[in-house]
XYZ file of C-alpha atoms in Angstrom:
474
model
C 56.461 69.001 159.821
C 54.153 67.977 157.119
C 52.331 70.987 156.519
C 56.036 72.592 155.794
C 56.980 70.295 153.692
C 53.835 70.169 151.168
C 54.302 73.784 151.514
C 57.835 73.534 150.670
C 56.926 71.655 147.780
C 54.078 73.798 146.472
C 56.443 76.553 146.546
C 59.697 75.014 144.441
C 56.550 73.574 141.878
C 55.288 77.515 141.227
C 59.324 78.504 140.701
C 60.735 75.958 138.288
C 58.447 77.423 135.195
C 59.133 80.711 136.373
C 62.729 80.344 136.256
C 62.114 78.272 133.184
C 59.960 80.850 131.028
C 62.717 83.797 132.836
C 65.820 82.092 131.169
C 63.822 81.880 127.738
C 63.113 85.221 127.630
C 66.934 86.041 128.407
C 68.051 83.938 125.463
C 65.377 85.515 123.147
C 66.896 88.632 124.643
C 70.252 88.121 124.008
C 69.793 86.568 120.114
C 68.177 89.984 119.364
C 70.918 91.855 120.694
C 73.416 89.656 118.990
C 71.252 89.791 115.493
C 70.785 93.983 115.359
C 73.462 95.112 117.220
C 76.126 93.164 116.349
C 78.795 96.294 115.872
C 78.476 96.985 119.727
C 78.936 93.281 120.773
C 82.207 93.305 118.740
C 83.492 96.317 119.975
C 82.627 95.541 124.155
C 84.366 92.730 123.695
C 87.937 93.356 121.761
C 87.791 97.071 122.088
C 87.240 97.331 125.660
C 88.988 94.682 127.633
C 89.342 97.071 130.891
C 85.579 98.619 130.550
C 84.981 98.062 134.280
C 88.312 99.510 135.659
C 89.644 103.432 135.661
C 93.069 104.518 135.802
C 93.852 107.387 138.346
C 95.972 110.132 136.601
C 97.535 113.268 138.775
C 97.955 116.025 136.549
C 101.703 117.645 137.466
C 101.739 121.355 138.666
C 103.290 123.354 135.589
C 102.211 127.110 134.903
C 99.430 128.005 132.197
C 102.783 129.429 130.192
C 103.191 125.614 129.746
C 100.235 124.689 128.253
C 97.128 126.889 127.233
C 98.919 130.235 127.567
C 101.259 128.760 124.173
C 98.017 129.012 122.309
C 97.680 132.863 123.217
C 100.618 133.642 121.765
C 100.176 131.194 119.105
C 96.814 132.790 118.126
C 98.384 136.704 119.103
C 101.704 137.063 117.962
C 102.843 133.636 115.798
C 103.364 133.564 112.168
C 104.493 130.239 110.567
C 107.166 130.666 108.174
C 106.938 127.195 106.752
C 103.610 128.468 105.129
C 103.031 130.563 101.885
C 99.497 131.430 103.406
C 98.816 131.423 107.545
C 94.989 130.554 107.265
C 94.623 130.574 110.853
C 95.667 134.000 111.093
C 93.908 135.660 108.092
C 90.542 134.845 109.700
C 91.778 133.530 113.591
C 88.702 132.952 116.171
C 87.628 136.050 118.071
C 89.589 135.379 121.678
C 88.957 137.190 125.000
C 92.356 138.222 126.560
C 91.320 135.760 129.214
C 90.089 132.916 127.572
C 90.639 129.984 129.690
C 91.019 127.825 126.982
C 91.883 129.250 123.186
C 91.129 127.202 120.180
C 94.492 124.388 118.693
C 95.329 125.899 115.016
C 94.047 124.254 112.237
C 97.768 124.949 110.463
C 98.388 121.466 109.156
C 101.711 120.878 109.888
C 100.530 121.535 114.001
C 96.844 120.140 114.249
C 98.185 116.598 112.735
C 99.989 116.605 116.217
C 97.424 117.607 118.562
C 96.015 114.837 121.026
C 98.198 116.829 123.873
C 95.429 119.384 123.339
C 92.638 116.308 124.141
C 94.210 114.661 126.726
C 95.018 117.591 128.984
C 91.208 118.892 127.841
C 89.826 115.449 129.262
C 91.333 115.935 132.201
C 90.478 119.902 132.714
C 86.780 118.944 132.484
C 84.942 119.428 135.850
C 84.233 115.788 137.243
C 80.266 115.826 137.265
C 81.286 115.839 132.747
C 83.555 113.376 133.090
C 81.702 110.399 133.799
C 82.012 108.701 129.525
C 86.361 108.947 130.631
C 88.642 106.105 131.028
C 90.996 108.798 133.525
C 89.794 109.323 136.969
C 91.587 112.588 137.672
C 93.203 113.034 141.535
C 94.417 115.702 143.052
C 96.915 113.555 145.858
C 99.655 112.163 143.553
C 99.968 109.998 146.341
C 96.511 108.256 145.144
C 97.538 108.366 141.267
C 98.822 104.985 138.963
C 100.315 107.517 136.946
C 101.475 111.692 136.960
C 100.355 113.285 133.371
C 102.724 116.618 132.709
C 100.799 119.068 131.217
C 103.439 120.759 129.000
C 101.858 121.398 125.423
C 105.613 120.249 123.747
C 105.289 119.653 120.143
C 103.191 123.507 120.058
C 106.075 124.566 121.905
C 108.321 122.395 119.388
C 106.310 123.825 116.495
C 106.676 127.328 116.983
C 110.132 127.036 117.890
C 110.540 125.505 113.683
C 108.007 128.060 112.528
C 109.335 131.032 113.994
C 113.609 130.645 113.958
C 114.340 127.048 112.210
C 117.730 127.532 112.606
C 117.852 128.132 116.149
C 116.335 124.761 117.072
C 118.912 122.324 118.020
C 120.752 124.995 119.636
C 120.064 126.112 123.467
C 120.210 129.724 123.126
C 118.056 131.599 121.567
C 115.917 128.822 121.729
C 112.649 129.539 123.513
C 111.659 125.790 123.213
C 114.302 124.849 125.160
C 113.613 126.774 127.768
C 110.154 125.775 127.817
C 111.519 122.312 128.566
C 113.930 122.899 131.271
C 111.226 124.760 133.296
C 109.544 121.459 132.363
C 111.891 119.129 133.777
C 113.166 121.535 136.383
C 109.637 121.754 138.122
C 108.532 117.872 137.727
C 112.168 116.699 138.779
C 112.126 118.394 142.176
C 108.555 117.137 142.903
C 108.150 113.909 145.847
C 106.226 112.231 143.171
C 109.314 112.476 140.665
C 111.614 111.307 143.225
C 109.546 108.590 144.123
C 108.954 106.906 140.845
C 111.965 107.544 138.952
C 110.175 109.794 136.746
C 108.723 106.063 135.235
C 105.206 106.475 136.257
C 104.800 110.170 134.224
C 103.445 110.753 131.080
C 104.787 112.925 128.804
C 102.808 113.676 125.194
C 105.233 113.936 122.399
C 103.341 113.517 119.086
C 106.020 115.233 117.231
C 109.260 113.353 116.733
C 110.970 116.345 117.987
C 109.242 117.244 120.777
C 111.569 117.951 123.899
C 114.420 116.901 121.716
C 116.489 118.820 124.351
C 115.826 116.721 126.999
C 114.907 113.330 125.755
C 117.937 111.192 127.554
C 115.821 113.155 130.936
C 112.550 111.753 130.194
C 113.200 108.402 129.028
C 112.219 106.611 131.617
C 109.163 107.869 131.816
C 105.905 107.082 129.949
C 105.752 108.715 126.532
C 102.785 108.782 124.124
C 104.229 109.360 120.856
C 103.382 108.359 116.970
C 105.928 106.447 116.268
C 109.290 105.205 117.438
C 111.362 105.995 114.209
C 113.085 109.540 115.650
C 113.955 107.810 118.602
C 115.151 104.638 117.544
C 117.619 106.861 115.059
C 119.167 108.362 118.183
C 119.996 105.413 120.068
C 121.431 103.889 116.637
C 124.158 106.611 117.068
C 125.192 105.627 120.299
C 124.811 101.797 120.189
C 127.817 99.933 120.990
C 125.646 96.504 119.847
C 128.162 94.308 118.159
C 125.184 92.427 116.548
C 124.226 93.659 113.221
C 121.241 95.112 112.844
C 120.479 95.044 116.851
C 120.010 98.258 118.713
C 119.425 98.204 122.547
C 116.711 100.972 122.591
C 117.075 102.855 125.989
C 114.365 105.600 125.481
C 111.680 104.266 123.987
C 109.931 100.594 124.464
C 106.940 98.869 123.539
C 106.906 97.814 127.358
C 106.893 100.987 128.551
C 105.826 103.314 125.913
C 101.976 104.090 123.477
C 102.027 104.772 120.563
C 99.256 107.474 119.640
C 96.935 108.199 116.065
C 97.850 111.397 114.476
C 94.773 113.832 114.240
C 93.277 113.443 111.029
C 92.932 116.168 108.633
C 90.382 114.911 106.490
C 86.488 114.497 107.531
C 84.708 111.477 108.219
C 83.084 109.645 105.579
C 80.473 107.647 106.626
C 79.475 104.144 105.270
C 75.993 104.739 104.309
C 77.677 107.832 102.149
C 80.295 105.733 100.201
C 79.931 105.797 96.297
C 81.263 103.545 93.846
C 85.466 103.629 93.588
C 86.793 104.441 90.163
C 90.657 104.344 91.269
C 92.681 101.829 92.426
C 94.777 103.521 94.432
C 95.689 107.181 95.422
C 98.649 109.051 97.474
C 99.237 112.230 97.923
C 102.341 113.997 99.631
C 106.160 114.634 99.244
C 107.873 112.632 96.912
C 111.780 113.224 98.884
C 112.266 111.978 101.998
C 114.981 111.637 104.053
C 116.375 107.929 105.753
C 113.826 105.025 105.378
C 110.920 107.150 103.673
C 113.595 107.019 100.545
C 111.651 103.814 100.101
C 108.669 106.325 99.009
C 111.115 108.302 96.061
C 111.866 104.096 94.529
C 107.704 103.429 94.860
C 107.011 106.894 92.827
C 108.756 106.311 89.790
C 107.156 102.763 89.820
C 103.321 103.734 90.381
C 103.323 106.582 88.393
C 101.570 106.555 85.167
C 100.535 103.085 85.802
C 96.534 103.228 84.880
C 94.418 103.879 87.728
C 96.836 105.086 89.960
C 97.279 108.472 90.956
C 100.243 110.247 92.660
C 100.412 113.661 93.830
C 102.699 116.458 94.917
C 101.746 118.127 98.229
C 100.444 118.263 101.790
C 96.948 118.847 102.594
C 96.532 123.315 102.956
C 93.487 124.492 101.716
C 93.893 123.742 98.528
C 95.747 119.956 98.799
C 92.399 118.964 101.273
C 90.136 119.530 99.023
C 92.481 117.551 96.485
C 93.059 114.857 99.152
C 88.959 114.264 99.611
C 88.389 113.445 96.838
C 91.456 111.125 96.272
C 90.708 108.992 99.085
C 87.159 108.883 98.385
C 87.356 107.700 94.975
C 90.198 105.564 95.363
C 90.134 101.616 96.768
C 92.942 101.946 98.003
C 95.383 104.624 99.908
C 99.410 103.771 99.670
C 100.786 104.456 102.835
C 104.779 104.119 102.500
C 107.248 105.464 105.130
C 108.800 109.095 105.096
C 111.185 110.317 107.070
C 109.382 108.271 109.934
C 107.459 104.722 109.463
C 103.838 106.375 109.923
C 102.117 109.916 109.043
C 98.777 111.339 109.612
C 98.197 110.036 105.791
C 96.990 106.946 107.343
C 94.588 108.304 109.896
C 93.175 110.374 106.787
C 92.840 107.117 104.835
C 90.666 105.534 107.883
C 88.370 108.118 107.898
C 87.969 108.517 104.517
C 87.003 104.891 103.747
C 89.824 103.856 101.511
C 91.391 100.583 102.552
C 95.118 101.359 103.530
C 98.201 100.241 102.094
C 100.901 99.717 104.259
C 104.299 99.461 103.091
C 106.761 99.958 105.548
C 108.184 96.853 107.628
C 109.341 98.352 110.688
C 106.033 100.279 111.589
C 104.533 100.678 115.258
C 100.371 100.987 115.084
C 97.992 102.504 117.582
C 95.741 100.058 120.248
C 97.772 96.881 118.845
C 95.859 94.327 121.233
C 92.931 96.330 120.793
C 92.522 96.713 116.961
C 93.164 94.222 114.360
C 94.569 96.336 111.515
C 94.477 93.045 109.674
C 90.862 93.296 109.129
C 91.130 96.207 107.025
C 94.534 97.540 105.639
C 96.366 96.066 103.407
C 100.058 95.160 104.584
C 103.586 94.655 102.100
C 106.787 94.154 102.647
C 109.318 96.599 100.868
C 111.100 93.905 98.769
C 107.994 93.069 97.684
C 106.315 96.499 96.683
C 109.584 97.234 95.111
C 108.915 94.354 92.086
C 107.720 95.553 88.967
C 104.193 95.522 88.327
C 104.022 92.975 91.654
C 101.662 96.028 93.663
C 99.023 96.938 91.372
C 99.099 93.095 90.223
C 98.236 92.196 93.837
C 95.806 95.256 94.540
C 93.648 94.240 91.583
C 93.429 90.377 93.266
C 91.037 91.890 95.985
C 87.463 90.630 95.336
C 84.259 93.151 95.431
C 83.129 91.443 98.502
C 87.040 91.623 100.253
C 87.069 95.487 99.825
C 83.656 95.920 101.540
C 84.118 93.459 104.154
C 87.574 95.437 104.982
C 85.563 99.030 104.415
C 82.889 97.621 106.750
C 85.800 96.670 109.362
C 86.888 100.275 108.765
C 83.612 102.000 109.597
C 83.598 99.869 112.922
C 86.657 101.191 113.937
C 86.618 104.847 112.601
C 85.723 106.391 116.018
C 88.600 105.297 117.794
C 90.587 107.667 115.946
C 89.183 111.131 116.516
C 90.381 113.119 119.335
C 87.598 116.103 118.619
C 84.972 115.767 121.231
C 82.782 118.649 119.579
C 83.603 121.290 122.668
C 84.661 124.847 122.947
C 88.485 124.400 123.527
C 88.125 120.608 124.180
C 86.483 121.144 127.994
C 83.699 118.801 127.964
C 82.752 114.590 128.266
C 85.037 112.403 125.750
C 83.570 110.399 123.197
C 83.445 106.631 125.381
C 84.908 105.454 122.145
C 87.213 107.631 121.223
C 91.349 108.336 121.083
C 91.475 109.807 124.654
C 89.609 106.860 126.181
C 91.791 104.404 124.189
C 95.424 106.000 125.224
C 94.155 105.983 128.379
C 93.316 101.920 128.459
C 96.561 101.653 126.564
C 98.392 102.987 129.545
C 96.735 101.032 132.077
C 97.756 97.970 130.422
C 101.230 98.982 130.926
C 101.133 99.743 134.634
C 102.301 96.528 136.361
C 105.414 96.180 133.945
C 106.140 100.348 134.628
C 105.167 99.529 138.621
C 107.354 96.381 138.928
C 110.326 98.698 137.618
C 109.756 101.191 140.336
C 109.754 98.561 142.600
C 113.126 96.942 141.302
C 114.369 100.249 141.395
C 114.316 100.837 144.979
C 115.398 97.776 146.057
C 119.015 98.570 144.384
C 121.564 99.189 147.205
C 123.154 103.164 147.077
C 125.813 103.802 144.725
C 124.774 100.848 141.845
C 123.523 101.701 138.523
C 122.366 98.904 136.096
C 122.345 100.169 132.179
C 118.646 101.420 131.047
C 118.165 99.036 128.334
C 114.244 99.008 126.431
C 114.381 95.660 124.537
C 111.423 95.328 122.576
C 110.676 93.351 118.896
């Protein structure tokens, strides 16, 4: 008993420094991590609350005609009649007839809509490439959190406008719409459709007026969209809310709902390459707009002429880009006002670009709220505000030296959340770990026990009673 105890001893009096001179080493560890890599602490932290958890995504069994087969024809047979000069289709990308996956156009008024084209290419990746993505893809629907409907819709919606305008809201002659009632026809007959209500799919609708046709149909479900201003217009029209100014939204929801980033048009600047700012501020686009964006037509005839200020006519084609780079990356700042819905892909262009945005428009709806702090870097006004005399540029020109860097710093840290492009042929290959796809993807998961605690509630209901679909959400 003695021996074991002085041996006992002996060995706790060799492990105390050890474990002493181990934890030191950790802390010196740690401070150096902290000290030079400071950018990746920040962003494990905020930017990736769910890092250790995946979300299991079923992709819903639609035809190619759906999805990549669009782009054939797109790339074959489509001519946009919204533009003076189709650069796509002057010089388009040499395709084989069975391509398995075609280039998205680089035609403005469609690429500024394209994450549908990311998502679904996240999720066609085999799964040894797939190990840098958020979505764990599984092929029971039985096994999923959520069903992702692979229906390309604002392509479909797109070529619809470019091709026959006119026809659009109508049903026939409308090859949209029947794009989306195979849609609907084929996911609402499915066990997983039945089961859930349709509230655990996601649908991608980037463009306002994506599956227009069929929106009261899909509004329980999960939809990733840009903004909510289309939608909220709709159920305006058939609100019976007493209260003024109250609408009881019962398609779209904060609860329920993500909002998405537009795809960028512009390249990436990157800190290290910023030069010295001779503008104040820049904006470039269509004066008219329709609804709220007429706030944009009063802000025009304010800003213009005022010295260092520069507004300009036009959307970025080849020629506006090039017009556009150089704007935003000689301006301070980038005025982002609302057109005919609160947000554009102006903003996303700003980001990238380096030039601190400024956001006037008071009912706007941001990407990864929770998960970025636009605070730290844009600029936000209220409309009674920017509409004072002199009262914008007058508050612009209070920023300090050090503010704007400290916000263009913030801006650099956050840059890579909103690119979609993960450099592969036709978008088949690993996701950037901190990139759009990821984020939507962690966006969604943080919705699931609201969306799963409906379903629930749902089926609980005895036959026969219906309660009214109501989405309030401020």
């Amino acid at each position: 008993m003695a021996m074991t105890a002085k041996s006992n001893k002996s060995n706790t009096s060799l492990t105390v420094p050890n474990l002493f001179l181990f934890f030191i080493l950790l802390s010196l560890f740690s401070l150096f991590i902290f000290l030079f890599f400071p950018t990746a602490t920040i962003l494990h932290s905020s930017t990736y609350p769910h890092a250790s958890t995946t979300i299991n995504v079923y992709v819903a069994d639609l035809p190619r005609s759906l999805n990549y087969d669009l782009l054939h024809r797109y790339w074959t047979s489509f001519s946009d009649s919204r533009l003076s000069t189709d650069e796509d289709h002057r010089h388009p990308p040499s395709l084989h007839p069975v391509a398995k996956y075609p280039p998205y156009p680089d035609n403005p008024l469609i690429k500024q809509y394209s994450a549908e084209y990311w998502i679904m290419g996240d999720l066609m990746t085999p799964p040894q490439h797939r190990v840098t993505s958020f979505a764990k893809r599984v092929l029971d629907p039985r096994l999923a959190d959520v069903v992702f409907v692979p229906f390309f819709a604002t392509l479909s919606a797109e070529m619809q406008l470019g091709a026959n305008k006119g026809a659009f809201r109508k049903k026939t002659g409308n090859e949209d719409y029947k794009r989306q009632r195979e849609v609907m026809d084929a996911v609402r007959s499915t066990e997983a459709w039945n089961r859930s209500g349709g509230r655990d799919h996601v649908f991608v609708l980037t463009d306002p007026v994506a599956m227009w046709h069929v929106k009261d149909e899909i509004a329980p479900a999960i939809l990733l969209v840009v903004d909510f201003g289309g939608w909220y217009r709709l159920d305006s029209r058939g609100s019976n809310s007493i209260e003024s100014g109250v609408v009881p939204h019962t398609q779209v929801s904060v609860i329920k709902d993500v909002i998405v980033p537009y795809t960028h048009l512009l390249p990436r600047l990157d800190l290290s390459q910023n030069k010295e700012r001779h503008q104040l501020l820049y904006f470039k686009g269509a004066k008219h707009r329709h609804r709220g964006g007429m706030i944009r037509e009063k802000l025009w005839d304010l800003m213009i002429g005022e010295p260092g200020v520069i507004m300009e006519e036009g959307f970025p084609n080849a020629t506006g880009r090039d017009q556009s780079i150089k704007g935003m990356r000689t301006s301070e700042f980038c005025l982002h006002p609302a057109g005919d819905t609160p947000t554009s892909c102006r903003l996303f262009d700003a980001i990238q670009s380096l030039c601190i945005p400024v956001i006037v428009s008071d009912n706007i709806e941001l990407p990864f709220e929770g998960m970025v702090d636009y605070s730290e870097f844009s600029v936000f006004v209220a409309i009674s505000d920017a509409l004072k005399p002199n009262w914008l540029v007058n508050h612009l020109k209070s920023f300090s030296k050090e503010q704007k860097a400290t916000f263009r710093q913030n801006m650099a840290r956050v840059q890579p959340i909103f690119v979609y492009d993960n450099g592969h042929p036709g978008g088949i290959g690993p996701v950037p770990l901190d990139g759009a796809v990821n984020h939507i993807w962690k966006k969604v998961h943080q919705k699931l026990p609201r969306i799963k605690e409906t379903i629930i509630r749902e089926r609980r209901k005895p036959p026969g009673v219906s309660v009214p679909r109501r989405c309030h959400c401020t």
